[in-house]
Short mmCIF file of C-alpha atoms and ligand atoms in Angstrom, two decimals:
data_model
loop_
_atom_site.label_atom_id
_atom_site.label_comp_id
_atom_site.label_asym_id
_atom_site.label_seq_id
_atom_site.Cartn_x
_atom_site.Cartn_y
_atom_site.Cartn_z
CA UNK A 1187 -280.10 84.82 -103.15
CA UNK A 1188 -277.60 83.35 -105.22
CA UNK A 1189 -278.71 79.74 -105.73
CA UNK A 1190 -279.01 78.41 -109.35
CA UNK A 1191 -281.20 75.34 -109.94
CA UNK A 1192 -279.79 75.28 -113.51
CA UNK A 1193 -276.46 74.56 -112.15
CA UNK A 1194 -277.59 72.20 -109.49
CA UNK A 1195 -279.17 69.91 -111.95
CA UNK A 1196 -276.46 70.25 -114.37
CA UNK A 1197 -274.19 68.95 -111.42
CA UNK A 1198 -276.61 66.31 -110.72
CA UNK A 1199 -275.85 64.64 -114.02
CA UNK A 1200 -272.46 65.88 -114.40
CA UNK A 1201 -270.02 63.25 -115.60
CA UNK A 1202 -267.62 63.68 -112.73
CA UNK A 1203 -270.66 63.31 -110.17
CA UNK A 1204 -271.64 60.10 -111.75
CA UNK A 1205 -268.41 58.72 -111.85
CA UNK A 1206 -267.79 59.77 -108.18
CA UNK A 1207 -271.28 58.15 -107.23
CA UNK A 1208 -270.06 54.79 -109.04
CA UNK A 1209 -266.75 55.02 -107.22
CA UNK A 1210 -268.49 55.37 -103.78
CA UNK A 1211 -270.46 52.22 -104.75
CA UNK A 1212 -267.77 49.86 -105.77
CA UNK A 1213 -265.59 51.32 -103.00
CA UNK A 1214 -268.26 50.49 -100.19
CA UNK A 1215 -269.01 47.15 -101.66
CA UNK A 1216 -265.24 46.08 -101.78
CA UNK A 1217 -264.41 47.49 -98.36
CA UNK A 1218 -267.43 45.84 -96.93
CA UNK A 1219 -266.57 42.43 -98.24
CA UNK A 1220 -263.02 42.71 -97.10
CA UNK A 1221 -264.28 43.98 -93.81
CA UNK A 1222 -266.45 41.11 -93.49
CA UNK A 1223 -263.65 38.72 -94.05
CA UNK A 1224 -261.72 40.48 -91.35
CA UNK A 1225 -264.67 40.55 -89.18
CA UNK A 1226 -265.10 36.73 -89.24
CA UNK A 1227 -261.32 36.19 -88.73
CA UNK A 1228 -261.40 38.48 -85.90
CA UNK A 1229 -264.51 37.00 -84.34
CA UNK A 1230 -263.25 33.43 -84.63
CA UNK A 1231 -259.73 34.55 -83.24
CA UNK A 1232 -261.45 36.23 -80.16
CA UNK A 1233 -263.96 33.21 -79.60
CA UNK A 1234 -261.82 30.29 -80.23
CA UNK A 1235 -258.24 31.28 -80.62
CA UNK A 1236 -255.41 30.45 -78.23
CA UNK A 1237 -254.30 33.29 -75.89
CA UNK A 1238 -252.00 35.21 -78.56
CA UNK A 1239 -254.70 34.95 -81.30
CA UNK A 1240 -257.29 36.29 -78.84
CA UNK A 1241 -255.06 39.02 -77.64
CA UNK A 1242 -254.19 39.99 -81.32
CA UNK A 1243 -258.08 40.28 -82.10
CA UNK A 1244 -258.76 42.33 -78.92
CA UNK A 1245 -256.20 44.47 -79.67
CA UNK A 1246 -257.05 44.98 -83.25
CA UNK A 1247 -260.79 45.66 -82.55
CA UNK A 1248 -259.62 48.01 -79.76
CA UNK A 1249 -257.29 49.91 -81.83
CA UNK A 1250 -259.58 50.54 -84.84
CA UNK A 1251 -262.71 51.18 -82.92
CA UNK A 1252 -260.97 53.55 -80.76
CA UNK A 1253 -259.69 55.86 -83.43
CA UNK A 1254 -261.31 57.91 -86.08
CA UNK A 1255 -261.42 56.60 -89.70
CA UNK A 1256 -260.12 59.62 -90.88
CA UNK A 1257 -256.66 59.29 -89.01
CA UNK A 1258 -256.51 55.77 -89.98
CA UNK A 1259 -256.87 56.66 -93.72
CA UNK A 1260 -254.19 59.52 -93.48
CA UNK A 1261 -251.84 57.37 -91.30
CA UNK A 1262 -252.06 54.51 -94.04
CA UNK A 1263 -251.69 56.84 -96.97
CA UNK A 1264 -249.44 59.54 -96.07
CA UNK A 1265 -247.81 58.12 -92.89
CA UNK A 1266 -246.75 54.59 -93.91
CA UNK A 1267 -244.63 55.78 -96.82
CA UNK A 1268 -242.27 57.11 -93.86
CA UNK A 1269 -241.74 53.45 -93.19
CA UNK A 1270 -241.06 52.49 -96.70
CA UNK A 1271 -244.68 51.22 -97.17
CA UNK A 1272 -246.23 53.03 -100.29
CA UNK A 1273 -249.90 52.31 -101.28
CA UNK A 1274 -251.84 53.93 -103.76
CA UNK A 1275 -254.98 56.04 -102.94
CA UNK A 1276 -257.12 53.07 -103.80
CA UNK A 1277 -255.41 50.66 -102.06
CA UNK A 1278 -254.96 52.91 -98.94
CA UNK A 1279 -258.80 53.90 -99.12
CA UNK A 1280 -259.81 50.30 -99.44
CA UNK A 1281 -257.37 49.04 -96.58
CA UNK A 1282 -258.48 51.83 -94.16
CA UNK A 1283 -262.19 51.45 -94.68
CA UNK A 1284 -261.87 47.68 -94.55
CA UNK A 1285 -259.70 47.49 -91.39
CA UNK A 1286 -262.19 49.95 -89.76
CA UNK A 1287 -265.33 48.11 -90.64
CA UNK A 1288 -263.81 44.57 -89.68
CA UNK A 1289 -263.27 45.70 -86.22
CA UNK A 1290 -267.06 46.83 -85.88
CA UNK A 1291 -268.08 43.57 -87.81
CA UNK A 1292 -265.98 41.27 -85.53
CA UNK A 1293 -268.47 42.20 -82.46
CA UNK A 1294 -271.63 41.85 -84.69
CA UNK A 1295 -270.50 38.42 -85.89
CA UNK A 1296 -269.39 37.17 -82.46
CA UNK A 1297 -272.90 38.15 -80.90
CA UNK A 1298 -274.25 36.24 -83.60
CA UNK A 1299 -272.46 33.15 -83.36
CA UNK A 1300 -273.21 33.13 -79.63
CA UNK A 1301 -276.97 33.68 -80.26
CA UNK A 1302 -276.98 29.98 -81.77
CA UNK A 1303 -278.29 27.58 -79.14
CA UNK A 1304 -275.52 25.55 -77.40
CA UNK A 1305 -277.35 22.49 -78.27
CA UNK A 1306 -276.27 22.67 -81.79
CA UNK A 1307 -272.83 22.60 -80.90
CA UNK A 1308 -273.22 19.45 -78.87
CA UNK A 1309 -275.43 18.00 -81.79
CA UNK A 1310 -272.98 18.67 -84.40
CA UNK A 1311 -270.09 17.41 -82.23
CA UNK A 1312 -272.11 14.21 -81.27
CA UNK A 1313 -272.14 13.18 -84.89
CA UNK A 1314 -268.49 13.70 -85.36
CA UNK A 1315 -268.07 17.10 -86.93
CA UNK A 1316 -264.69 18.97 -86.56
CA UNK A 1317 -264.69 22.55 -85.43
CA UNK A 1318 -264.45 23.81 -89.20
CA UNK A 1319 -267.47 21.26 -90.26
CA UNK A 1320 -269.71 22.39 -87.63
CA UNK A 1321 -268.94 26.16 -87.98
CA UNK A 1322 -269.72 25.88 -91.83
CA UNK A 1323 -272.58 23.51 -91.84
CA UNK A 1324 -274.44 24.46 -88.49
CA UNK A 1325 -273.47 27.56 -86.69
CA UNK A 1326 -272.76 30.16 -89.35
CA UNK A 1327 -275.94 29.31 -91.17
CA UNK A 1328 -278.03 29.97 -88.28
CA UNK A 1329 -275.77 32.87 -87.06
CA UNK A 1330 -276.33 34.55 -90.35
CA UNK A 1331 -280.10 35.46 -89.41
CA UNK A 1332 -278.86 37.46 -86.31
CA UNK A 1333 -275.98 38.95 -88.35
CA UNK A 1334 -277.90 40.32 -91.29
CA UNK A 1335 -279.98 43.12 -89.91
CA UNK A 1336 -276.98 45.01 -88.23
CA UNK A 1337 -274.86 44.19 -91.21
CA UNK A 1338 -277.33 46.19 -93.51
CA UNK A 1339 -277.04 49.08 -91.23
CA UNK A 1340 -273.35 48.86 -91.11
CA UNK A 1341 -273.40 49.13 -95.03
CA UNK A 1342 -275.45 52.01 -95.19
CA UNK A 1343 -273.08 53.63 -92.84
CA UNK A 1344 -270.18 52.48 -95.00
CA UNK A 1345 -271.75 54.22 -98.03
CA UNK A 1346 -271.40 57.49 -96.21
CA UNK A 1347 -268.08 57.00 -94.38
CA UNK A 1348 -266.39 56.42 -97.71
CA UNK A 1349 -266.68 60.28 -98.15
CA UNK A 1350 -263.72 60.46 -95.75
CA UNK A 1351 -261.56 58.95 -98.45
CA UNK A 1352 -261.77 62.14 -100.26
CA UNK A 1353 -258.98 63.75 -97.85
CA UNK A 1354 -256.51 61.11 -99.44
CA UNK A 1355 -257.89 62.23 -102.78
CA UNK A 1356 -259.86 59.15 -103.57
CA UNK A 1357 -262.11 60.35 -106.30
CA UNK A 1358 -265.52 59.26 -104.77
CA UNK A 1359 -268.64 61.53 -104.50
CA UNK A 1360 -267.28 64.01 -101.87
CA UNK A 1361 -264.12 64.53 -103.85
CA UNK A 1362 -265.97 65.02 -107.06
CA UNK A 1363 -268.07 67.69 -105.48
CA UNK A 1364 -264.96 69.54 -104.04
CA UNK A 1365 -263.34 69.62 -107.50
CA UNK A 1366 -266.69 70.93 -108.90
CA UNK A 1367 -266.92 73.49 -106.09
CA UNK A 1368 -263.42 74.68 -106.99
CA UNK A 1369 -263.80 75.28 -110.51
CA UNK A 1370 -267.02 77.32 -110.51
CA UNK A 1371 -267.22 78.38 -107.04
CA UNK A 1372 -270.50 76.90 -106.85
CA UNK A 1373 -269.99 75.42 -103.57
CA UNK A 1374 -273.63 75.14 -102.12
CA UNK A 1375 -274.87 73.47 -105.43
CA UNK A 1376 -271.96 71.04 -105.64
CA UNK A 1377 -272.17 69.90 -102.21
CA UNK A 1378 -276.00 69.75 -102.26
CA UNK A 1379 -275.74 67.75 -105.33
CA UNK A 1380 -273.30 65.28 -103.52
CA UNK A 1381 -275.64 65.01 -100.50
CA UNK A 1382 -278.57 64.44 -102.94
CA UNK A 1383 -276.36 61.43 -104.63
CA UNK A 1384 -275.72 59.79 -100.95
CA UNK A 1385 -279.42 59.91 -100.27
CA UNK A 1386 -280.20 58.18 -103.57
CA UNK A 1387 -277.61 55.51 -102.78
CA UNK A 1388 -278.90 55.11 -99.41
CA UNK A 1389 -282.52 54.85 -100.38
CA UNK A 1390 -281.76 52.31 -103.07
CA UNK A 1391 -279.77 50.33 -100.25
CA UNK A 1392 -282.72 50.61 -97.92
CA UNK A 1393 -284.95 49.07 -100.44
CA UNK A 1394 -282.68 46.06 -101.12
CA UNK A 1395 -282.17 45.80 -97.39
CA UNK A 1396 -285.80 45.61 -96.54
CA UNK A 1397 -286.07 42.57 -99.15
CA UNK A 1398 -283.10 40.73 -97.67
CA UNK A 1399 -284.22 41.15 -94.06
CA UNK A 1400 -287.76 39.85 -95.12
CA UNK A 1401 -286.06 36.92 -96.59
CA UNK A 1402 -284.17 36.07 -93.36
CA UNK A 1403 -286.85 36.92 -90.88
CA UNK A 1404 -288.97 34.16 -92.14
CA UNK A 1405 -288.26 31.00 -90.07
CA UNK A 1406 -286.46 28.09 -91.70
CA UNK A 1407 -288.23 25.94 -94.22
CA UNK A 1408 -290.75 26.47 -97.03
CA UNK A 1409 -293.17 29.40 -97.00
CA UNK A 1410 -296.19 27.18 -96.53
CA UNK A 1411 -294.61 25.56 -93.58
CA UNK A 1412 -296.74 26.07 -90.69
CA UNK A 1413 -295.04 25.18 -87.33
CA UNK A 1414 -296.70 22.29 -85.46
CA UNK A 1415 -297.54 24.53 -82.25
CA UNK A 1416 -299.18 26.98 -84.52
CA UNK A 1417 -301.22 24.37 -86.18
CA UNK A 1418 -302.06 22.91 -82.68
CA UNK A 1419 -303.04 26.29 -81.28
CA UNK A 1420 -305.18 27.01 -84.43
CA UNK A 1421 -306.98 23.46 -83.91
CA UNK A 1422 -307.72 24.39 -80.42
CA UNK A 1423 -309.17 27.63 -81.11
CA UNK A 1424 -311.13 26.07 -83.78
CA UNK A 1425 -312.50 23.53 -81.36
CA UNK A 1426 -313.36 26.06 -78.95
CA UNK A 1427 -315.35 28.06 -81.53
CA UNK A 1428 -317.43 25.19 -82.60
CA UNK A 1429 -320.82 25.62 -81.10
CA UNK A 1430 -321.60 22.90 -78.62
CA UNK A 1431 -324.02 20.40 -80.00
CA UNK A 1432 -327.14 20.21 -78.22
CA UNK A 1433 -328.07 16.68 -77.21
CA UNK B 1121 -267.11 -4.23 -63.02
CA UNK B 1122 -265.52 -7.58 -63.64
CA UNK B 1123 -266.76 -10.13 -66.15
CA UNK B 1124 -267.65 -12.55 -63.31
CA UNK B 1125 -269.99 -10.21 -61.87
CA UNK B 1126 -271.72 -9.74 -65.35
CA UNK B 1127 -272.30 -13.41 -65.74
CA UNK B 1128 -274.45 -13.37 -62.64
CA UNK B 1129 -276.89 -11.03 -64.30
CA UNK B 1130 -279.60 -13.18 -65.68
CA UNK B 1131 -280.67 -12.58 -69.27
CA UNK B 1132 -283.60 -10.21 -70.04
CA UNK B 1133 -286.85 -12.37 -69.97
CA UNK B 1134 -288.12 -10.60 -73.35
CA UNK B 1135 -285.41 -11.92 -75.70
CA UNK B 1136 -282.65 -14.36 -76.04
CA UNK B 1137 -279.64 -12.09 -77.14
CA UNK B 1138 -276.31 -13.03 -75.81
CA UNK B 1139 -274.25 -10.37 -74.66
CA UNK B 1140 -270.80 -9.65 -76.14
CA UNK B 1141 -267.65 -8.49 -74.81
CA UNK B 1142 -267.48 -5.15 -73.04
CA UNK B 1143 -267.78 -2.11 -75.45
CA UNK B 1144 -267.81 0.72 -73.05
CA UNK B 1145 -265.36 0.54 -70.30
CA UNK B 1146 -265.24 3.42 -67.66
CA UNK B 1147 -262.79 3.38 -65.23
CA UNK B 1148 -262.42 5.65 -62.22
CA UNK B 1149 -263.66 8.70 -63.91
CA UNK B 1150 -263.29 12.02 -62.30
CA UNK B 1151 -264.95 15.14 -63.49
CA UNK B 1152 -265.20 18.80 -61.96
CA UNK B 1153 -266.59 21.92 -62.86
CA UNK B 1154 -264.59 24.48 -60.94
CA UNK B 1155 -264.85 23.64 -57.24
CA UNK B 1156 -268.03 21.07 -58.09
CA UNK B 1157 -266.84 17.70 -57.99
CA UNK B 1158 -269.54 16.24 -60.30
CA UNK B 1159 -268.16 12.61 -61.04
CA UNK B 1160 -266.55 10.87 -58.24
CA UNK B 1161 -264.53 7.86 -59.29
CA UNK B 1162 -267.15 6.41 -61.49
CA UNK B 1163 -266.44 3.16 -62.99
CA UNK B 1164 -268.81 1.19 -65.29
CA UNK B 1165 -268.55 -1.42 -67.87
CA UNK B 1166 -271.20 -1.96 -70.66
CA UNK B 1167 -271.20 -5.08 -72.98
CA UNK B 1168 -272.21 -5.27 -76.65
CA UNK B 1169 -275.54 -5.35 -77.07
CA UNK B 1170 -276.37 -4.47 -73.54
CA UNK B 1171 -278.88 -1.90 -72.46
CA UNK B 1172 -278.08 0.10 -69.39
CA UNK B 1173 -280.51 2.49 -67.73
CA UNK B 1174 -279.03 5.21 -65.59
CA UNK B 1175 -281.37 7.17 -63.08
CA UNK B 1176 -280.86 9.25 -60.30
CA UNK B 1177 -281.88 12.55 -59.07
CA UNK B 1178 -281.27 15.81 -60.80
CA UNK B 1179 -277.58 17.13 -60.42
CA UNK B 1180 -276.33 13.67 -59.53
CA UNK B 1181 -274.02 13.74 -62.69
CA UNK B 1182 -275.80 11.50 -65.21
CA UNK B 1183 -275.70 13.90 -68.25
CA UNK B 1184 -272.17 14.60 -67.30
CA UNK B 1185 -271.37 11.00 -67.48
CA UNK B 1186 -272.88 10.69 -70.73
CA UNK B 1187 -271.18 13.91 -72.02
CA UNK B 1188 -267.90 12.62 -70.81
CA UNK B 1189 -268.30 9.17 -72.64
CA UNK B 1190 -268.96 11.10 -75.81
CA UNK B 1191 -266.25 13.58 -75.19
CA UNK B 1192 -268.54 16.73 -75.12
CA UNK B 1193 -266.74 17.18 -71.82
CA UNK B 1194 -263.36 16.30 -71.26
CA UNK B 1195 -262.52 14.13 -68.15
CA UNK B 1196 -260.01 15.36 -65.19
CA UNK B 1197 -259.08 11.47 -64.39
CA UNK B 1198 -259.66 7.99 -65.15
CA UNK B 1199 -260.31 6.43 -68.64
CA UNK B 1200 -262.97 5.84 -70.92
CA UNK B 1201 -262.97 3.28 -73.58
CA UNK B 1202 -265.81 2.94 -76.14
CA UNK B 1203 -266.25 1.58 -79.60
CA UNK B 1204 -262.52 0.62 -79.47
CA UNK B 1205 -261.10 4.02 -78.58
CA UNK B 1206 -259.41 5.48 -75.75
CA UNK B 1207 -261.81 8.55 -75.78
CA UNK B 1208 -260.04 11.94 -75.75
CA UNK B 1209 -256.58 10.52 -76.11
CA UNK B 1210 -254.18 8.16 -77.81
CA UNK B 1211 -251.53 6.09 -76.30
CA UNK B 1212 -247.88 6.80 -77.40
CA UNK B 1213 -245.37 4.10 -75.86
CA UNK B 1214 -247.28 3.75 -72.73
CA UNK B 1215 -248.23 7.45 -72.35
CA UNK B 1216 -251.59 9.23 -72.69
CA UNK B 1217 -251.49 12.22 -75.01
CA UNK B 1218 -254.59 14.40 -75.17
CA UNK B 1219 -256.04 14.37 -78.92
CA UNK B 1220 -256.94 17.46 -81.11
CA UNK B 1221 -260.48 18.38 -81.62
CA UNK B 1222 -260.49 17.02 -85.00
CA UNK B 1223 -259.36 13.58 -83.95
CA UNK B 1224 -261.81 13.61 -80.92
CA UNK B 1225 -264.34 14.19 -83.82
CA UNK B 1226 -263.34 11.05 -85.54
CA UNK B 1227 -263.92 9.00 -82.17
CA UNK B 1228 -267.25 10.64 -81.65
CA UNK B 1229 -268.66 9.27 -84.99
CA UNK B 1230 -268.75 5.75 -83.47
CA UNK B 1231 -271.05 6.78 -80.73
CA UNK B 1232 -274.52 8.18 -81.09
CA UNK B 1233 -276.10 10.74 -78.82
CA UNK B 1234 -279.58 11.82 -78.30
CA UNK B 1235 -280.46 14.73 -76.40
CA UNK B 1236 -283.34 16.03 -74.00
CA UNK B 1237 -284.11 18.92 -76.30
CA UNK B 1238 -283.52 17.14 -79.56
CA UNK B 1239 -281.15 19.70 -80.92
CA UNK B 1240 -282.13 18.99 -84.51
CA UNK B 1241 -280.48 21.43 -87.20
CA UNK B 1242 -283.46 23.79 -87.70
CA UNK B 1243 -282.24 25.40 -90.80
CA UNK B 1244 -282.23 21.95 -92.99
CA UNK B 1245 -285.10 19.60 -93.72
CA UNK B 1246 -285.55 16.37 -91.73
CA UNK B 1247 -283.90 14.32 -94.33
CA UNK B 1248 -280.74 16.91 -94.55
CA UNK B 1249 -280.48 16.50 -90.66
CA UNK B 1250 -279.98 12.78 -91.13
CA UNK B 1251 -277.84 12.84 -94.26
CA UNK B 1252 -275.61 15.88 -93.33
CA UNK B 1253 -273.03 13.92 -91.21
CA UNK B 1254 -272.62 10.78 -93.54
CA UNK B 1255 -272.30 12.92 -96.67
CA UNK B 1256 -270.43 16.03 -95.55
CA UNK B 1257 -268.15 13.97 -93.06
CA UNK B 1258 -267.91 10.67 -94.24
CA UNK B 1259 -268.05 11.96 -97.56
CA UNK B 1260 -270.31 9.05 -98.67
CA UNK B 1261 -272.47 8.75 -101.79
CA UNK B 1262 -275.36 11.18 -101.54
CA UNK B 1263 -277.94 8.69 -103.24
CA UNK B 1264 -276.91 5.84 -100.97
CA UNK B 1265 -277.20 7.70 -97.70
CA UNK B 1266 -280.53 9.10 -98.86
CA UNK B 1267 -281.73 5.63 -99.43
CA UNK B 1268 -280.51 4.67 -95.92
CA UNK B 1269 -281.96 7.76 -94.33
CA UNK B 1270 -285.47 6.88 -95.82
CA UNK B 1271 -284.96 3.42 -94.46
CA UNK B 1272 -284.18 5.14 -91.09
CA UNK B 1273 -287.18 7.39 -91.34
CA UNK B 1274 -289.52 4.20 -91.98
CA UNK B 1275 -287.93 2.56 -89.11
CA UNK B 1276 -288.75 5.44 -86.65
CA UNK B 1277 -292.16 5.55 -88.12
CA UNK B 1278 -291.90 8.93 -90.07
CA UNK B 1279 -291.84 7.80 -93.71
CA UNK B 1280 -293.77 10.80 -94.73
CA UNK B 1281 -291.72 13.53 -93.19
CA UNK B 1282 -288.23 13.56 -95.00
CA UNK B 1283 -289.04 17.25 -96.46
CA UNK B 1284 -290.36 18.68 -93.44
CA UNK B 1285 -288.56 21.16 -91.32
CA UNK B 1286 -288.00 20.54 -87.64
CA UNK B 1287 -290.29 23.37 -86.64
CA UNK B 1288 -293.16 21.60 -88.25
CA UNK B 1289 -292.83 18.48 -86.12
CA UNK B 1290 -294.11 17.69 -82.87
CA UNK B 1291 -291.64 16.94 -80.00
CA UNK B 1292 -292.04 13.36 -80.50
CA UNK B 1293 -291.36 13.29 -84.18
CA UNK B 1294 -288.29 15.64 -83.37
CA UNK B 1295 -286.91 13.25 -81.03
CA UNK B 1296 -287.43 10.25 -83.52
CA UNK B 1297 -285.71 12.24 -86.27
CA UNK B 1298 -282.83 12.97 -83.75
CA UNK B 1299 -282.53 9.12 -83.29
CA UNK B 1300 -282.44 8.53 -86.92
CA UNK B 1301 -279.81 11.18 -87.21
CA UNK B 1302 -277.55 9.50 -84.76
CA UNK B 1303 -278.08 6.18 -86.36
CA UNK B 1304 -277.22 7.26 -89.90
CA UNK B 1305 -273.53 7.48 -88.56
CA UNK B 1306 -273.86 3.41 -87.83
CA UNK B 1307 -272.60 4.15 -84.18
CA UNK B 1308 -271.61 1.10 -82.08
CA UNK B 1309 -273.17 2.58 -78.91
CA UNK B 1310 -276.11 4.89 -78.53
CA UNK B 1311 -276.28 7.29 -75.50
CA UNK B 1312 -279.66 8.72 -74.69
CA UNK B 1313 -279.98 11.84 -72.29
CA UNK B 1314 -283.51 11.98 -70.82
CA UNK B 1315 -284.90 11.53 -74.53
CA UNK B 1316 -288.54 11.98 -73.16
CA UNK B 1317 -288.28 14.38 -70.52
CA UNK B 1318 -289.08 17.39 -72.67
CA UNK B 1319 -291.99 15.59 -74.34
CA UNK B 1320 -295.75 16.07 -73.82
CA UNK B 1321 -296.94 12.80 -72.03
CA UNK B 1322 -298.95 11.70 -75.11
CA UNK B 1323 -295.79 11.53 -77.04
CA UNK B 1324 -293.58 9.59 -74.85
CA UNK B 1325 -294.62 6.07 -75.89
CA UNK B 1326 -293.67 6.81 -79.46
CA UNK B 1327 -290.17 7.61 -78.81
CA UNK B 1328 -289.80 4.69 -76.06
CA UNK B 1329 -291.31 2.30 -78.60
CA UNK B 1330 -288.48 3.24 -80.97
CA UNK B 1331 -285.82 2.95 -78.28
CA UNK B 1332 -287.39 -0.73 -77.43
CA UNK B 1333 -287.38 -1.67 -81.00
CA UNK B 1334 -283.64 -0.37 -81.33
CA UNK B 1335 -282.64 -2.62 -78.14
CA UNK B 1336 -284.09 -5.68 -79.40
CA UNK B 1337 -282.24 -5.44 -82.61
CA UNK B 1338 -278.94 -5.63 -80.74
CA UNK B 1339 -277.93 -2.05 -80.24
CA UNK B 1340 -275.87 -1.24 -77.07
CA UNK B 1341 -277.51 1.52 -75.35
CA UNK B 1342 -276.73 3.79 -72.30
CA UNK B 1343 -280.21 5.42 -71.43
CA UNK B 1344 -280.41 8.00 -68.81
CA UNK B 1345 -284.19 8.24 -68.00
CA UNK B 1346 -286.86 8.13 -65.33
CA UNK B 1347 -289.34 6.02 -67.38
CA UNK B 1348 -289.23 3.01 -65.00
CA UNK B 1349 -291.52 1.11 -67.72
CA UNK B 1350 -288.79 1.40 -70.28
CA UNK B 1351 -286.29 -0.05 -67.78
CA UNK B 1352 -288.46 -2.89 -67.01
CA UNK B 1353 -289.13 -3.57 -70.49
CA UNK B 1354 -285.64 -3.31 -71.97
CA UNK B 1355 -282.99 -2.81 -69.68
CA UNK B 1356 -280.43 -5.45 -68.81
CA UNK B 1357 -279.24 -3.50 -65.94
CA UNK B 1358 -280.42 -0.33 -63.93
CA UNK B 1359 -277.89 1.98 -62.15
CA UNK B 1360 -278.71 4.67 -59.68
CA UNK B 1361 -276.30 7.62 -59.40
CA UNK B 1362 -276.20 9.74 -56.37
CA UNK B 1363 -273.96 12.56 -55.77
CA UNK B 1364 -271.58 11.78 -58.67
CA UNK B 1365 -271.18 8.26 -57.71
CA UNK B 1366 -272.77 4.84 -58.94
CA UNK B 1367 -274.56 3.56 -55.70
CA UNK B 1368 -276.63 0.86 -57.07
CA UNK B 1369 -276.24 -1.57 -60.17
CA UNK B 1370 -278.54 -4.29 -60.60
CA UNK B 1371 -280.77 -6.12 -63.23
CA UNK B 1372 -284.39 -4.66 -63.14
CA UNK B 1373 -286.05 -7.14 -61.25
CA UNK B 1374 -283.56 -6.68 -58.32
CA UNK B 1375 -283.40 -3.03 -58.60
CA UNK B 1376 -287.14 -2.40 -58.49
CA UNK B 1377 -287.84 -5.11 -55.84
CA UNK B 1378 -284.82 -5.67 -53.68
CA UNK B 1379 -282.30 -2.82 -54.05
CA UNK B 1380 -279.27 -2.86 -51.84
CA UNK B 1381 -278.74 1.19 -51.51
CA UNK B 1382 -280.94 3.13 -49.13
CA UNK B 1383 -280.66 5.67 -51.75
CA UNK B 1384 -282.42 3.28 -54.44
CA UNK B 1385 -285.32 2.77 -51.97
CA UNK B 1386 -285.70 6.50 -51.47
CA UNK B 1387 -285.43 7.22 -55.22
CA UNK B 1388 -287.92 4.59 -55.90
CA UNK B 1389 -290.35 5.63 -53.40
CA UNK B 1390 -290.30 9.14 -54.87
CA UNK B 1391 -290.69 8.27 -58.42
CA UNK B 1392 -293.36 5.80 -58.04
CA UNK B 1393 -295.64 7.67 -55.83
CA UNK B 1394 -296.82 10.45 -57.86
N1 ADP C 226 -271.08 22.76 -68.21
C1 ADP C 226 -271.34 22.95 -66.95
N2 ADP C 226 -270.55 23.94 -66.03
C2 ADP C 226 -270.57 23.86 -64.78
N3 ADP C 226 -271.21 22.96 -64.00
C3 ADP C 226 -272.13 22.13 -64.72
C4 ADP C 226 -272.12 21.91 -66.12
N4 ADP C 226 -272.66 20.92 -66.37
C5 ADP C 226 -273.16 20.27 -65.31
N5 ADP C 226 -272.72 21.14 -64.16
C6 ADP C 226 -272.97 20.66 -62.81
O1 ADP C 226 -272.63 19.44 -62.51
C7 ADP C 226 -273.91 18.68 -61.61
C8 ADP C 226 -274.15 17.55 -62.41
O2 ADP C 226 -275.02 17.91 -63.50
P1 ADP C 226 -275.65 16.76 -64.46
O3 ADP C 226 -274.62 16.08 -64.91
O4 ADP C 226 -276.42 17.65 -65.49
O5 ADP C 226 -276.73 16.30 -63.59
P2 ADP C 226 -277.94 15.37 -63.86
O6 ADP C 226 -277.97 14.97 -65.46
O7 ADP C 226 -277.79 14.03 -63.21
O8 ADP C 226 -279.19 16.11 -63.48
C9 ADP C 226 -274.57 19.86 -61.31
O9 ADP C 226 -274.27 20.42 -59.96
C10 ADP C 226 -274.52 20.94 -62.40
O10 ADP C 226 -274.67 22.27 -61.88
MG1 MG C 227 -279.43 15.70 -66.87
#
């Protein structure tokens, strides 16, 4: 057997690894944020746009959901220069990941918006809100509840998908593990260490995710607010449970 | 409907308001959903301060008519003038040009609408439901609008509910908040689409009381309802719609005792005998 705990632990706290883990985190956050923007835009274009906008959004979603992220990244970084478009590694990684993410988020956001009761649109139009006002003030705040849980899962995926950016030499966790593996030929320790770091990051995210979801699962309004129907049911139950007074 | 016909209508016994000029004028309106011809040449005129009750069996086009007046649906033919607007259009040297969404929104601000299912905004408190539009759309002063909102809550009998959320309220309370929300925009006309149909029986009167109160204060109201008690107490005119057409239009006394259309007789026999 040729496994060294000593080397493994030295890798876990190795400067390159720590740097890679940090890069994975910010790359995920930035790509997710941009992807969210693209997703909202694509969802809006698909739901409310004219024919051209709708078809543009459809095409974008179809294209990026239908091809591997790996190919998207390689085309952006090594293919586009052929057309005179030169992007840095970081720019390419962010662009590729964000475009890919946006295509998935567009569908999630669309179903979130569609989950809001049609009566909300009627009511906000009836008081005279423009499209922008009712989206911003009425529809999106309610759609958020439906969107949050799948959004959290997408971010979990994003943390791991960033590893693909290593092929365009983005220096995140995976790339750092490759570099360590190549210098000392401790391949198993290096990649196991990277795997451990992904587990740590994903676990931390899970804890955060649970908290966010708990917050958004609660009905609208203050904690102590008990719904009228619940109160009514409780009162009815209480009345039933009361012993009948004897005459 | 011509003004001459209007003058034949006796004033309501309950009050001495004088009705003003027509404020809603609906002429030959057509509306179809696909092959379903829902409004067939509907014409109707409502004067300022008048209360018009519309009834008719389910599917006769009552909701669609109200939604067309408020431009929640666009019309296929005819004209609707309300609160001084040519709803959904603007006139440019004799031609009608369809308005954009944001311009229609401006027209809608002068009409209030109350829905069967209340449709309060569940994510904000009662007072924010009322102040949202005046503050965020009309950009009015927050403190001033809040004061008005509190006055409206008192008016609908819910002075202590400003910080409650819609889900904490009963149906009757939600509907009264919905009325306050519509009134906060100071509309010239209020449209009600079966405002009590979704309510438990014991809550119907609290909503109707608010509406009667509103009518005696001179609000122009078009009310789709099957509450014939409300029609008797507050309506200047009762209208029966049947299959996308106005088939009866009469003051309540005449409507209930001596209707002209067989559809009205049939409708009344159904609604009064159960
Ligand atoms: N948004 C819509 N799309 C298609 N058909 C509709 C729509 N709204 C109403 N209708 C149809 O129009 C007819 C009249 O409906 P409605 O105006 O709601 O009647 P009422 O309010 O008198 O019960 C019905 O046949 C209904 O199915
Ligand atoms: Mg209806």
